[in-house]
Short mmCIF file of C-alpha atoms and ligand atoms in Angstrom, two decimals:
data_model
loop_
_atom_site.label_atom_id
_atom_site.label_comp_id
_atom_site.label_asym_id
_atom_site.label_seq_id
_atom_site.Cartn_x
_atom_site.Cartn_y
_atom_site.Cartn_z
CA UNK A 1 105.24 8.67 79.61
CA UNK A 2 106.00 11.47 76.83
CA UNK A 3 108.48 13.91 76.31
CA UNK A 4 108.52 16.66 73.64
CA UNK A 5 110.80 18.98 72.88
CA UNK A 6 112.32 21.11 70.11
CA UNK A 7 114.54 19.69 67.67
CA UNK A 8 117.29 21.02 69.70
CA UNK A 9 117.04 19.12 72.57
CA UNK A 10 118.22 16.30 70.64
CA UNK A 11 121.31 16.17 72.63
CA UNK A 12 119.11 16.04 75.91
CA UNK A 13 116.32 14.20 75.25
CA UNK A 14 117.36 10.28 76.08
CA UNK A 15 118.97 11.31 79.67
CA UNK A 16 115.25 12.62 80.15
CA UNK A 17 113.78 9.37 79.06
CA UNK A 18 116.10 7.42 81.52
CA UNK A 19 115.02 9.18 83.81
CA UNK A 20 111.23 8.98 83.30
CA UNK A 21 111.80 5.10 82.48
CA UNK A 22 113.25 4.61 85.80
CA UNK A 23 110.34 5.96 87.79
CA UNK A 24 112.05 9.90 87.88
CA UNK A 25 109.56 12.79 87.85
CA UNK A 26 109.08 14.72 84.81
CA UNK A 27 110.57 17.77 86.68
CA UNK A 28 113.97 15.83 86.72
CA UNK A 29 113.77 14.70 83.18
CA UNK A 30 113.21 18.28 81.78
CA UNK A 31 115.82 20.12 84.01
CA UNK A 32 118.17 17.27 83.07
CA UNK A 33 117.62 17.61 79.27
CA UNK A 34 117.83 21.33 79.82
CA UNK A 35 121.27 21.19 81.25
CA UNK A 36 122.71 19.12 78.65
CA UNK A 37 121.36 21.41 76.14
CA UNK A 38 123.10 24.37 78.30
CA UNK A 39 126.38 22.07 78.06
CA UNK A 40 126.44 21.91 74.03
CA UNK A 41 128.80 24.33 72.33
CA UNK A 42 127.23 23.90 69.21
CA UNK A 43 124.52 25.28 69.95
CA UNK A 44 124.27 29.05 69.72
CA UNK A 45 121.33 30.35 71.31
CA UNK A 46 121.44 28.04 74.95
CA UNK A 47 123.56 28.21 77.23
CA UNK A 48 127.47 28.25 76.90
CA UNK A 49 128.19 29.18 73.93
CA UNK A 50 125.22 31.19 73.57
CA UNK A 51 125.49 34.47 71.13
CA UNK A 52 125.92 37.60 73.73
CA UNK A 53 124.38 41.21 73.59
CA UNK A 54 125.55 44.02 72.13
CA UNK A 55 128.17 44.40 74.35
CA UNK A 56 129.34 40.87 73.70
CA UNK A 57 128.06 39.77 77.17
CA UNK A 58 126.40 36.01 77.15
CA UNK A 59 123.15 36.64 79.09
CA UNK A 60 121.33 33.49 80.27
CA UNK A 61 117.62 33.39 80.56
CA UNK A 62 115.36 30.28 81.78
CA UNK A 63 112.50 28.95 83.30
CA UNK A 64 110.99 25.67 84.89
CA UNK A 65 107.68 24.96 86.01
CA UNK A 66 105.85 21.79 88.20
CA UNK A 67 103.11 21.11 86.84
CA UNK A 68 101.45 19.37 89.67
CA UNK A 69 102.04 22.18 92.33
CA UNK A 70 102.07 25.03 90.23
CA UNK A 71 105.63 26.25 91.51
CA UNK A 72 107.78 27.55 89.33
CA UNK A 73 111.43 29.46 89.09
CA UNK A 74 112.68 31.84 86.76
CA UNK A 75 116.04 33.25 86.04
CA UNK A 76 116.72 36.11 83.85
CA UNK A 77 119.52 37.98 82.60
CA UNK A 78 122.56 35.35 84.21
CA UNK A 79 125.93 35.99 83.52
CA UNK A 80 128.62 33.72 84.10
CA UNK A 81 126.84 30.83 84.63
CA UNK A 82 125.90 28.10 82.74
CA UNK A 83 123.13 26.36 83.77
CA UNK A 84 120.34 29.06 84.38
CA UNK A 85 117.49 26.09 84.06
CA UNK A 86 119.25 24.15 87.67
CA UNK A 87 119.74 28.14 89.38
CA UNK A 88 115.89 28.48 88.22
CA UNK A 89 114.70 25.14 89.87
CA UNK A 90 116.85 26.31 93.29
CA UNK A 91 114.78 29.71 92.97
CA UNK A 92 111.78 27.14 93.00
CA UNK A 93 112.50 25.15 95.72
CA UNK A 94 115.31 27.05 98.10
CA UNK A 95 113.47 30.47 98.10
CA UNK A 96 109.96 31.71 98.40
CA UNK A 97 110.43 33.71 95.18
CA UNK A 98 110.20 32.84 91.23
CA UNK A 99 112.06 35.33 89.28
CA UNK A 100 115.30 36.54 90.04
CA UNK A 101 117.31 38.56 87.43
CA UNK A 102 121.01 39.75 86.90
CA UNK A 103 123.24 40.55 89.40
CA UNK A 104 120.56 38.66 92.30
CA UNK A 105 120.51 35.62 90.10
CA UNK A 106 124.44 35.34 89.78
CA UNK A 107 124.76 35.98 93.35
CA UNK A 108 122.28 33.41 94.26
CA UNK A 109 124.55 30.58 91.41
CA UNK A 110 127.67 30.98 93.51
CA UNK A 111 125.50 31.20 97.10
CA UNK A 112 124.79 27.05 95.53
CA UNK A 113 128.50 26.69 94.69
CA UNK A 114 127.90 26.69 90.94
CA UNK A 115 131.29 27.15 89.32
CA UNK A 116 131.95 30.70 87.42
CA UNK A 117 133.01 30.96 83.76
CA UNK A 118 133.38 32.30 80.98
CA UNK A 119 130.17 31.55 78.51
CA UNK A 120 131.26 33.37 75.65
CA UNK A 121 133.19 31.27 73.24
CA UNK A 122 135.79 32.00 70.35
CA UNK A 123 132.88 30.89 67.65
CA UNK A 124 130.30 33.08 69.07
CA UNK A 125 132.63 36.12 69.93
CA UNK A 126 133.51 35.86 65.95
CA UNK A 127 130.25 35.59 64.84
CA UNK A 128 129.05 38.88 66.92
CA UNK A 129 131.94 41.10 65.70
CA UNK A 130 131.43 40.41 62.45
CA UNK A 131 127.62 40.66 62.99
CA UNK A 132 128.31 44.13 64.34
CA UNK A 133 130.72 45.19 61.90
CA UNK A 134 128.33 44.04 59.27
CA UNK A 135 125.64 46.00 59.94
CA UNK A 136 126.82 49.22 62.17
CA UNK A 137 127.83 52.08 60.55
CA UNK A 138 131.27 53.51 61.43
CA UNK A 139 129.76 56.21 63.44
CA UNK A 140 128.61 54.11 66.34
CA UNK A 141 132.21 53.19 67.14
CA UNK A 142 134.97 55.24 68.81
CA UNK A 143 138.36 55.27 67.44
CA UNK A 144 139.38 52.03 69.00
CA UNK A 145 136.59 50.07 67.23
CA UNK A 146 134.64 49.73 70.24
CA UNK A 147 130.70 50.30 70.13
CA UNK A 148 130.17 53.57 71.76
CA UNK A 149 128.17 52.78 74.96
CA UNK A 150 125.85 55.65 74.59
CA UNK A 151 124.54 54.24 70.92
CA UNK A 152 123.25 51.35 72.00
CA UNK A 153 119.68 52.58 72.12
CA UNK A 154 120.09 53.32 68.47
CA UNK A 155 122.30 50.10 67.74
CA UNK A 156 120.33 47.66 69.08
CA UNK A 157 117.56 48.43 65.98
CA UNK A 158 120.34 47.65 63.57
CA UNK A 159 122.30 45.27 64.79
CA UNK A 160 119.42 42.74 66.18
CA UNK A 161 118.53 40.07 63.83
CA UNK A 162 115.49 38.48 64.26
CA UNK A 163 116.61 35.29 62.92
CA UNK A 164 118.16 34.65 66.21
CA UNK A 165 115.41 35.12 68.11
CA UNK A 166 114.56 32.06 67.38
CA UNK A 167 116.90 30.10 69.25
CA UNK A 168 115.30 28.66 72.38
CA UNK A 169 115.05 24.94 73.92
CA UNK A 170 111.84 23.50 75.14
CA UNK A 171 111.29 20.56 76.91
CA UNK A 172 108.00 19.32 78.37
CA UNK A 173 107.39 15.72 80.10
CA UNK A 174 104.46 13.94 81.43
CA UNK A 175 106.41 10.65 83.77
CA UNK A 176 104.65 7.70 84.92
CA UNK A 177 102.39 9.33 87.69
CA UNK A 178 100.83 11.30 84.82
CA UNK A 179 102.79 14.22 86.22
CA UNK A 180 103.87 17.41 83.85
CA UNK A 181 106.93 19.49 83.81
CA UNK A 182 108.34 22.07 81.67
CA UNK A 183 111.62 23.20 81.21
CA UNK A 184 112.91 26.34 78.83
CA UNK A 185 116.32 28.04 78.34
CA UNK A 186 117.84 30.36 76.06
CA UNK A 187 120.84 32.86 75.89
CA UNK A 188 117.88 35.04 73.47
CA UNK A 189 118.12 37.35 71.05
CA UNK A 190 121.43 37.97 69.50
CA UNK A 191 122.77 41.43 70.30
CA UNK A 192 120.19 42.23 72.30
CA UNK A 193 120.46 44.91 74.49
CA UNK A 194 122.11 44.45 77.60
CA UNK A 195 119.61 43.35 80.52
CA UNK A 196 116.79 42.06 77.47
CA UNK A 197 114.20 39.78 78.84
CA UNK A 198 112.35 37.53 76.27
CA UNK A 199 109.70 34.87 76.81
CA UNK A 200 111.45 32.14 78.15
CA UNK A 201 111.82 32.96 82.28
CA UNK A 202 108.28 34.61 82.02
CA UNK A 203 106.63 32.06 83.35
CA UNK A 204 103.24 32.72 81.43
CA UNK A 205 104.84 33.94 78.58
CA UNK A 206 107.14 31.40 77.14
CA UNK A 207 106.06 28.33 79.56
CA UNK A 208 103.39 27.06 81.40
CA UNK A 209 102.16 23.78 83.11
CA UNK A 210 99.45 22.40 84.45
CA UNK A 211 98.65 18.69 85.02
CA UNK A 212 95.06 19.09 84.92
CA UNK A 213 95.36 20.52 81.64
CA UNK A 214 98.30 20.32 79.78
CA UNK A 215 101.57 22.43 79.26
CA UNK A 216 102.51 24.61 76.55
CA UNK A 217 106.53 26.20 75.72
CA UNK A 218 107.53 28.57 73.06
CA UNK A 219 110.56 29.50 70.66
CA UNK A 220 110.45 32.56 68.56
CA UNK A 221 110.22 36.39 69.32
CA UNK A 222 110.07 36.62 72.83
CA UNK A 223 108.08 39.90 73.07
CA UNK A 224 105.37 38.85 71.34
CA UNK A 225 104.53 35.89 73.54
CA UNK A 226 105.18 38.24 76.84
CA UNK A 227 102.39 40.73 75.52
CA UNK A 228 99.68 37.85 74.57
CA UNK A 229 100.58 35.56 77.56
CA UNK A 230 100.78 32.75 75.18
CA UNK A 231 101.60 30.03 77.04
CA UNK A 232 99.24 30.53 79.68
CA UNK A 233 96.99 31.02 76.82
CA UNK A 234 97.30 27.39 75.72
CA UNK A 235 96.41 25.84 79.16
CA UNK A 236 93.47 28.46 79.23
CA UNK A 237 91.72 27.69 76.59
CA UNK A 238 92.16 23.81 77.52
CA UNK A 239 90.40 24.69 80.75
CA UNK A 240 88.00 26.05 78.91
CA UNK A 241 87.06 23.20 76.81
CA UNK A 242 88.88 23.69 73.55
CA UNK A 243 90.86 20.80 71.91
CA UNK A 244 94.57 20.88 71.95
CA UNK A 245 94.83 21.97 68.58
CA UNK A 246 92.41 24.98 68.64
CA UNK A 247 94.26 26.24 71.94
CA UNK A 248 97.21 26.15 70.14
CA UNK A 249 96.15 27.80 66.98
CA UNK A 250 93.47 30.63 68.93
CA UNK A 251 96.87 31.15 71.23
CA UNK A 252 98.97 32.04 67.53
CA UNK A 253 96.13 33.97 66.36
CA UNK A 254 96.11 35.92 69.77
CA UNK A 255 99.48 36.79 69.45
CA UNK A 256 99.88 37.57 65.40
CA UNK A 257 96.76 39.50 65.49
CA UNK A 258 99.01 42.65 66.85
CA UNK A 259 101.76 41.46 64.70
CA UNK A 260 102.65 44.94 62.22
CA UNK A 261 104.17 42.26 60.02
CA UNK A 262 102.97 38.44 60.30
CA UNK A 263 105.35 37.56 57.61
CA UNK A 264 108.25 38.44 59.45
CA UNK A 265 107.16 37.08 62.41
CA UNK A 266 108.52 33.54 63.84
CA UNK A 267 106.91 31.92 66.68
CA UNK A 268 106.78 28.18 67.45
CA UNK A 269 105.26 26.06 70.37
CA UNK A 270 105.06 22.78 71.51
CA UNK A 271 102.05 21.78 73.89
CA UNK A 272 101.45 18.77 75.63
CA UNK A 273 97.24 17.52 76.95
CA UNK A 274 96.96 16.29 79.81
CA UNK A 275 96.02 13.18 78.59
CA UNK A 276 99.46 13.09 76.72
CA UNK A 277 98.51 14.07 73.11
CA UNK A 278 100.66 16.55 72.19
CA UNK A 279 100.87 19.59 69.11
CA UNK A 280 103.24 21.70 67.50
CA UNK A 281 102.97 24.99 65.44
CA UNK A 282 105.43 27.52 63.92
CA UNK A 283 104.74 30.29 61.31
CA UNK A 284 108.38 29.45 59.54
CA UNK A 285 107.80 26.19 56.86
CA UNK A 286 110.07 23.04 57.39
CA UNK A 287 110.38 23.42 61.41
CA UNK A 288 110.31 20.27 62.79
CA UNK A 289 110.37 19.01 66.70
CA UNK A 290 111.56 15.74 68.67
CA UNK A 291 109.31 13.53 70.33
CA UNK A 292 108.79 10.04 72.57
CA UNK A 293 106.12 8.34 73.96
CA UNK A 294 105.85 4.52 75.31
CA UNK A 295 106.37 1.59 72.66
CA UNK A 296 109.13 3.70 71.08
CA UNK A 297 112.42 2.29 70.92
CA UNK A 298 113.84 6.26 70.72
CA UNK A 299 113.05 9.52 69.80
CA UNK A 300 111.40 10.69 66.46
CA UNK A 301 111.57 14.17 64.53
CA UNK A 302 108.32 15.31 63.17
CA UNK A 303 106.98 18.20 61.35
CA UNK A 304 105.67 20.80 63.14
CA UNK A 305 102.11 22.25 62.13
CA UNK A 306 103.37 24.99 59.86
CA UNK A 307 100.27 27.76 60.15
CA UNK A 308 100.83 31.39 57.49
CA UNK A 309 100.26 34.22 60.04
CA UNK A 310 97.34 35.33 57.78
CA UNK A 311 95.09 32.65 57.96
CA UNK A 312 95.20 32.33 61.72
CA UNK A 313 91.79 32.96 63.06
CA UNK A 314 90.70 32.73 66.78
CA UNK A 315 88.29 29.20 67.02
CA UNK A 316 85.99 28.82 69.54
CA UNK A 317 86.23 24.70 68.24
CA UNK A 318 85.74 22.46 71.69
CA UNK A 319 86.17 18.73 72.48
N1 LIG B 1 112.21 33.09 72.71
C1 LIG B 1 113.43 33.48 73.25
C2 LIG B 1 113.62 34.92 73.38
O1 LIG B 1 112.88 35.71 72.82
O2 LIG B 1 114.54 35.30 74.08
#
């Protein structure tokens, strides 16, 4: 059994151990860390609490994926609703879709009886207004203070801050039938604008598993990993033949090799083989990432590979 996760799921990650120590399936253990990630207030770029759009909207975004089948569910766009990563698995099982998005996917959370709230709390409202204030001029506001609606095109270059693009949790587990599951949720990029997609429900993009291969989940600037397919990427190349660690790095250098500026650029991934060896990467220094295998007594946080953007070259290294 493994689990790995980033170093956010540190609030989920030993209800997904129970679970895979009492026989559960990995897809249980990763929608169950998921959730409780989704539950944590503190956290500002899952779930409730999440940081909204421009509009000050909390939009919920998530994905989950069974390894062993290949099914997987997607929700994008959820308002309303905290746990996107549970409405995802329904999509999975309940309907012979994978992605539904906005207004479908919050009609679909209260078809399952999921209760509707308020996701937008007093800590995040604060910290978009005076995000917005900060860095809109005057002019895209009417006389009330209110963004005009019409500006957003134009606002949402300003007022976006890739820093919080980065929020994102990842979970990926291999239980005791060697089976892997993957599990990613995020509320995205911080005054985005309204109806923004990132990585994370594109199944592909921002997760992918396989249990003949191996799984791979991202973190990071969305839109870059939807344009290189970089998850899928990983479990590609370990068809192919490549080692763990050259997937990983050939799937960065993929994706920063259209990059205008690698410096600003911040992507991370964890990635799980099938044969439960696992690697991490990120282009920021001093990420780390949470991690448990058997003979541990509980989880550790370890140092992700940290990789510049500029020396990432495409490797064609095998096993
Ligand atoms: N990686 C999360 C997002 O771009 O929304």
């Amino acid at each position: 059994m493994v689990i790995i996760a980033s170093s956010n799921g540190d609030v989920g990650i030993d209800a997904a151990w129970a679970i895979l120590e009492q026989g559960g399936t990995a897809l249980d253990a990763v929608e169950a860390a998921a959730r409780l990630v989704e539950d944590n207030p503190e956290d500002h770029t899952v779930g409730y609490g999440g940081y909204p759009n421009l509009l000050g909207e909390v939009e919920l975004d998530a994905s989950i994926m069974d390894g062993t089948t290949l099914r997987a569910g997607a929700i994008g766009a959820l308002r309303g609703y905290r746990h996107p990563i549970t409405v995802a698995r329904k999509v999975m099982e309940e309907l012979p879709h994978v992605f539904l998005v906005g207004e479908g996917a919050a009609r679909f959370a209260a078809e399952l009886g999921m209760p509707r709230e308020e996701l937008l709390t007093d800590v995040a409202a604060n910290v978009w207004r005076e995000g917005l204030n900060g860095k809109l001029p005057e002019h895209f506001r009417d006389r009330s203070g209110q963004l005009i609606k019409s500006m957003l095109r134009q606002a949402t270059h300003i007022a976006t801050d890739p820093e919080r693009a980065a929020g994102t949790v990842n979970f990926i587990a291999q239980d005791q039938k060697g089976r892997i599951a993957s599990a990613v949720s995020t509320s995205g990029w911080a005054w985005k604008y309204p109806g923004r997609l990132g990585d994370t429900p594109v199944i592909g993009a921002g997760n992918y598993a396989d249990d003949r291969f191996g799984a791979a989940a991202c973190t990071g600037w969305g839109e870059l990993a939807i344009r290189a397919s970089t998850a899928r990427s990983v479990v590609l190349y370990l068809q192919i033949g490549y080692t763990l660690e050259a997937a990983c790095q050939t799937a960065f250098a993929d994706l920063l090799a259209f990059v205008s500026d690698p410096a600003q650029t911040i992507m991370s991934m964890v990635a799980l083989a099938r044969h439960g060896n696992h690697y991490t990467i990120s282009t920021a220094p001093e990420r780390t990432y949470i991690y448990r295998a058997d003979g541990m007594d509980t989880f550790a946080t370890l140092p992700r590979v940290f990789v510049e953007p500029s020396r990432l070259t495409a490797s064609s290294q095998t096993a």
